[in-house]
Short mmCIF file of C-alpha atoms in Angstrom, two decimals:
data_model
loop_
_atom_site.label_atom_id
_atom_site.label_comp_id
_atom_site.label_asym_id
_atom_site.label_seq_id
_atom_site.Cartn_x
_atom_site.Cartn_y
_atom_site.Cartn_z
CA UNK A 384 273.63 12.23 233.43
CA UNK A 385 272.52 12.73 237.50
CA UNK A 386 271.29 15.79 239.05
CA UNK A 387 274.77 17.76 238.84
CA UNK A 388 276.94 19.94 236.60
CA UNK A 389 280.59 19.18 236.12
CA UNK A 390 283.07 22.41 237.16
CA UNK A 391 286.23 23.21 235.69
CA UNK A 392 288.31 21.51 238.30
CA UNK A 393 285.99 18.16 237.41
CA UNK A 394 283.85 17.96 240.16
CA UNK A 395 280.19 16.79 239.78
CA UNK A 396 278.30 19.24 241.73
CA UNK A 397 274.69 20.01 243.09
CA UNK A 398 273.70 23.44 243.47
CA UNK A 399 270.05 22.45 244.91
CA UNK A 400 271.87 19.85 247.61
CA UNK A 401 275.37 21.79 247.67
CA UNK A 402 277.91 19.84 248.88
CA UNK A 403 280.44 22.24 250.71
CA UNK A 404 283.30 19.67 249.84
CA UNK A 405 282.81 20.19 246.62
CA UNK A 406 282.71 23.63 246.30
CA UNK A 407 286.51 25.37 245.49
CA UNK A 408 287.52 29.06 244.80
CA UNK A 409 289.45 27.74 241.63
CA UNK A 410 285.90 27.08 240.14
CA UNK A 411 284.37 29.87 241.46
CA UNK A 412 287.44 32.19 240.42
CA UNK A 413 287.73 30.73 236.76
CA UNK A 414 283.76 30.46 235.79
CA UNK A 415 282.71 34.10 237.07
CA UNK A 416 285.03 35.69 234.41
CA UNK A 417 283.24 33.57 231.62
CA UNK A 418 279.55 34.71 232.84
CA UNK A 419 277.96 38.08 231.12
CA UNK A 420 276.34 40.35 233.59
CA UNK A 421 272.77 41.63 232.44
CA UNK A 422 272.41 38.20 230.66
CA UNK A 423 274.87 39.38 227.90
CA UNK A 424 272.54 42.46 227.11
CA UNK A 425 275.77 44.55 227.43
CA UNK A 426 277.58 47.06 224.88
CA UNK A 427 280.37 45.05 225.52
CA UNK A 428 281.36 41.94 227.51
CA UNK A 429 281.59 42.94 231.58
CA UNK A 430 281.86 39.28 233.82
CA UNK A 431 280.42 38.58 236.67
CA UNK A 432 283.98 38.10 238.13
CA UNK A 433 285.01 41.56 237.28
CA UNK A 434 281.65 43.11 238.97
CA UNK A 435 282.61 41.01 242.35
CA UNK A 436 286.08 42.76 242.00
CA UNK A 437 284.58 45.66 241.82
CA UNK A 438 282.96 45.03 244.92
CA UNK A 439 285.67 43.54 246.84
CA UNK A 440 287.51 46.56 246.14
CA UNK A 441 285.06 49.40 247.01
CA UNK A 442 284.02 47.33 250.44
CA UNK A 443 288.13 47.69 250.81
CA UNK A 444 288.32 51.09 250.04
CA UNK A 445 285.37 51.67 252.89
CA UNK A 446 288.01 50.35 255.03
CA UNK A 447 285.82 47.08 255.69
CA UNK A 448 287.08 44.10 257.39
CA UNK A 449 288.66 41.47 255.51
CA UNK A 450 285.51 39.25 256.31
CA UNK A 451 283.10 42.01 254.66
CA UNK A 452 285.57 42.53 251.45
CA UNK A 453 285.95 38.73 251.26
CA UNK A 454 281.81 38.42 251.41
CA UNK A 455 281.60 41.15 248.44
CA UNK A 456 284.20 39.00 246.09
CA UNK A 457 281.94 36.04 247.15
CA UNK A 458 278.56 37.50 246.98
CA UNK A 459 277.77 36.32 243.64
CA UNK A 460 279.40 32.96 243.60
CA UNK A 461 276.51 31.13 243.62
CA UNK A 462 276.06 31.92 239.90
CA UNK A 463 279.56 29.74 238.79
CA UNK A 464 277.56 27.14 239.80
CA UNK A 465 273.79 28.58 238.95
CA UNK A 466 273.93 31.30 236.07
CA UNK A 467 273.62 34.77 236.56
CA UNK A 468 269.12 35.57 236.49
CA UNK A 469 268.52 38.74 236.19
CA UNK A 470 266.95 40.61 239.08
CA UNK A 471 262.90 40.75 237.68
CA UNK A 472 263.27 37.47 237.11
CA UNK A 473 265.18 36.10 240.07
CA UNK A 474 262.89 38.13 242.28
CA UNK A 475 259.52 36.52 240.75
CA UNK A 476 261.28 32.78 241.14
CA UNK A 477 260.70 32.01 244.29
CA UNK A 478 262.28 28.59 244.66
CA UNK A 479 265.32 29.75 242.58
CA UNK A 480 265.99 31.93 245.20
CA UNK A 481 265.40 29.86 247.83
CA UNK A 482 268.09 27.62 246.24
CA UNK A 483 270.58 30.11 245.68
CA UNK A 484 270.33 31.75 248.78
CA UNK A 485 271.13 28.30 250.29
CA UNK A 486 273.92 28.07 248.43
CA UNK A 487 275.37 31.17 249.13
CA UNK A 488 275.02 30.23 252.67
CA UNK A 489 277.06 27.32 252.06
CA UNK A 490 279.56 29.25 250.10
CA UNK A 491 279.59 31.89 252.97
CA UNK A 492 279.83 29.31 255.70
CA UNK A 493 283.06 27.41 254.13
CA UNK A 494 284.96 30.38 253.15
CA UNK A 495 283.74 33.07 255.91
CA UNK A 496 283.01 30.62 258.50
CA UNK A 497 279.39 31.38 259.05
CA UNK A 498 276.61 33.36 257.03
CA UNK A 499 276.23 37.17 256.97
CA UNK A 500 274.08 39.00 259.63
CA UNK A 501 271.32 41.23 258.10
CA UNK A 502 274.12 44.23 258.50
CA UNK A 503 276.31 42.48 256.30
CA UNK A 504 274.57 41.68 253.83
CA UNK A 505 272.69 45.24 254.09
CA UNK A 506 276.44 46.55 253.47
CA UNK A 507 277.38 43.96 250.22
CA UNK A 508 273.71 44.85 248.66
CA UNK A 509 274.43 48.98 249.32
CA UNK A 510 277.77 48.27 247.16
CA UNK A 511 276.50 45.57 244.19
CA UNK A 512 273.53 48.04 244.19
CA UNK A 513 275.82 50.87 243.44
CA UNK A 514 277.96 48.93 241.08
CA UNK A 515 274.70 48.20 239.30
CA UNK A 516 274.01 51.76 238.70
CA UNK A 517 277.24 52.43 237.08
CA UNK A 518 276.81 49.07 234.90
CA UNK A 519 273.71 50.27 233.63
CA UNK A 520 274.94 54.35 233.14
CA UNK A 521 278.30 52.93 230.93
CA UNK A 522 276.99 49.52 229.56
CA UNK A 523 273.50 50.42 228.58
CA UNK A 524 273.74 54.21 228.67
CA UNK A 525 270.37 54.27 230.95
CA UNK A 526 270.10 56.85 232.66
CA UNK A 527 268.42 56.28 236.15
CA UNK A 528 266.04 57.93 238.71
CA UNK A 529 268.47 57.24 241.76
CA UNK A 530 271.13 59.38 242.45
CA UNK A 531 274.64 58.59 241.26
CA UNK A 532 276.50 56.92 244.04
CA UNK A 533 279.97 57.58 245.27
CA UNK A 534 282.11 54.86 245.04
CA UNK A 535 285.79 54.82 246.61
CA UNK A 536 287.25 53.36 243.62
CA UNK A 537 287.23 54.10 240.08
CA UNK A 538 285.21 51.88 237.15
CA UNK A 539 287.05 50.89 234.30
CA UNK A 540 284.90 48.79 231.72
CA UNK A 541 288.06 48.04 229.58
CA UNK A 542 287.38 44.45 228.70
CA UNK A 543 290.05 42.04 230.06
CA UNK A 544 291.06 38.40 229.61
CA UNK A 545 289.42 35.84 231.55
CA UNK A 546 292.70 34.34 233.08
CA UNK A 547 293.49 38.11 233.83
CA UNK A 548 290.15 38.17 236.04
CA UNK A 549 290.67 34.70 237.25
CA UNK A 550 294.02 35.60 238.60
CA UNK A 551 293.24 39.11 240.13
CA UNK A 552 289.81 36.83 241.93
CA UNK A 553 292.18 34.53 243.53
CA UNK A 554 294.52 37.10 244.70
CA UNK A 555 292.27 39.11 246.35
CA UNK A 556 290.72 35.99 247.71
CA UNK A 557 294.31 35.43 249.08
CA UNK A 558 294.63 38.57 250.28
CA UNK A 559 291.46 38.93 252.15
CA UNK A 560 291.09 35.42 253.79
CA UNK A 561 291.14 35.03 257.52
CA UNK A 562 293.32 32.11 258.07
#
């Protein structure tokens, strides 16, 4: 066994020396569905995939560009390929960050053409943070401090197949690339 995992399309992969060659949507699209968000400590199961969905769609509904929506299906990719940590523990890791950060870069730069600008990302963190507050409201029934946000689009936890959310992942990511 090296230093890599092997994706669904059979690639052998290094997420700390990511290989942008290696790196496809068809893994990205068909792992997210399969990961838990909260690290399974859900009522029921919500993926990954679905909650970058989510996101594509509200940054759409904002009337975003097709670069920002693309960047909010995208912005958790790097977990297909590193696991979804949740936040007090991603934030107190520093080198796991360091590493996934690079990695979204990478992801970023072959399917956006270049990494977000602080604005960007400032605009994908103001919707995954919203999202957020609505996963923990209906998944966990925690109530929170924050105000509730307004999204543009509506939530609907009803659990669906994976190869439903893999093939609504790829055709947004259709939709939205800039060719």
């Amino acid at each position: 066994m090296g230093n890599y995992i092997t994706t669904y399309t059979r690639k052998h992969f290094d997420p700390i020396n990511p290989d942008a060659e290696l790196i496809c949507i068809e893994d990205i699209a068909h792992a997210l569905p399969m990961i838990c968000r909260g690290n399974g400590h859900v009522s029921s199961f919500w993926s990954v995939g679905e909650h970058c969905i989510l996101c594509a769609k509200e940054a759409a509904a904002k009337g975003y560009s097709n670069r920002l929506v693309l960047a909010a299906l995208l912005h958790d990719a790097s977990e297909c390929y590193m696991s979804d940590v949740p936040r007090p523990l991603k934030q107190n890791i520093k080198k796991y960050k360091e590493y996934e950060n690079h990695l979204l870069d990478v992801i970023y730069t072959k399917f956006l053409g270049f990494t977000l600008n602080i604005d960007e990302e400032k605009l994908i963190k103001e919707i995954d943070n919203a999202l957020l507050w609505y996963d923990l409201k209906y998944l966990l029934d925690e109530e929170s401090e924050e105000k509730q946000p307004k999204l543009h689009v509506k939530v609907d936890y009803t659990v669906r197949s994976f190869s439903e959310v893999e093939k609504e992942y790829l055709g947004l990511f259709e939709k939205y690339r800039e060719v």
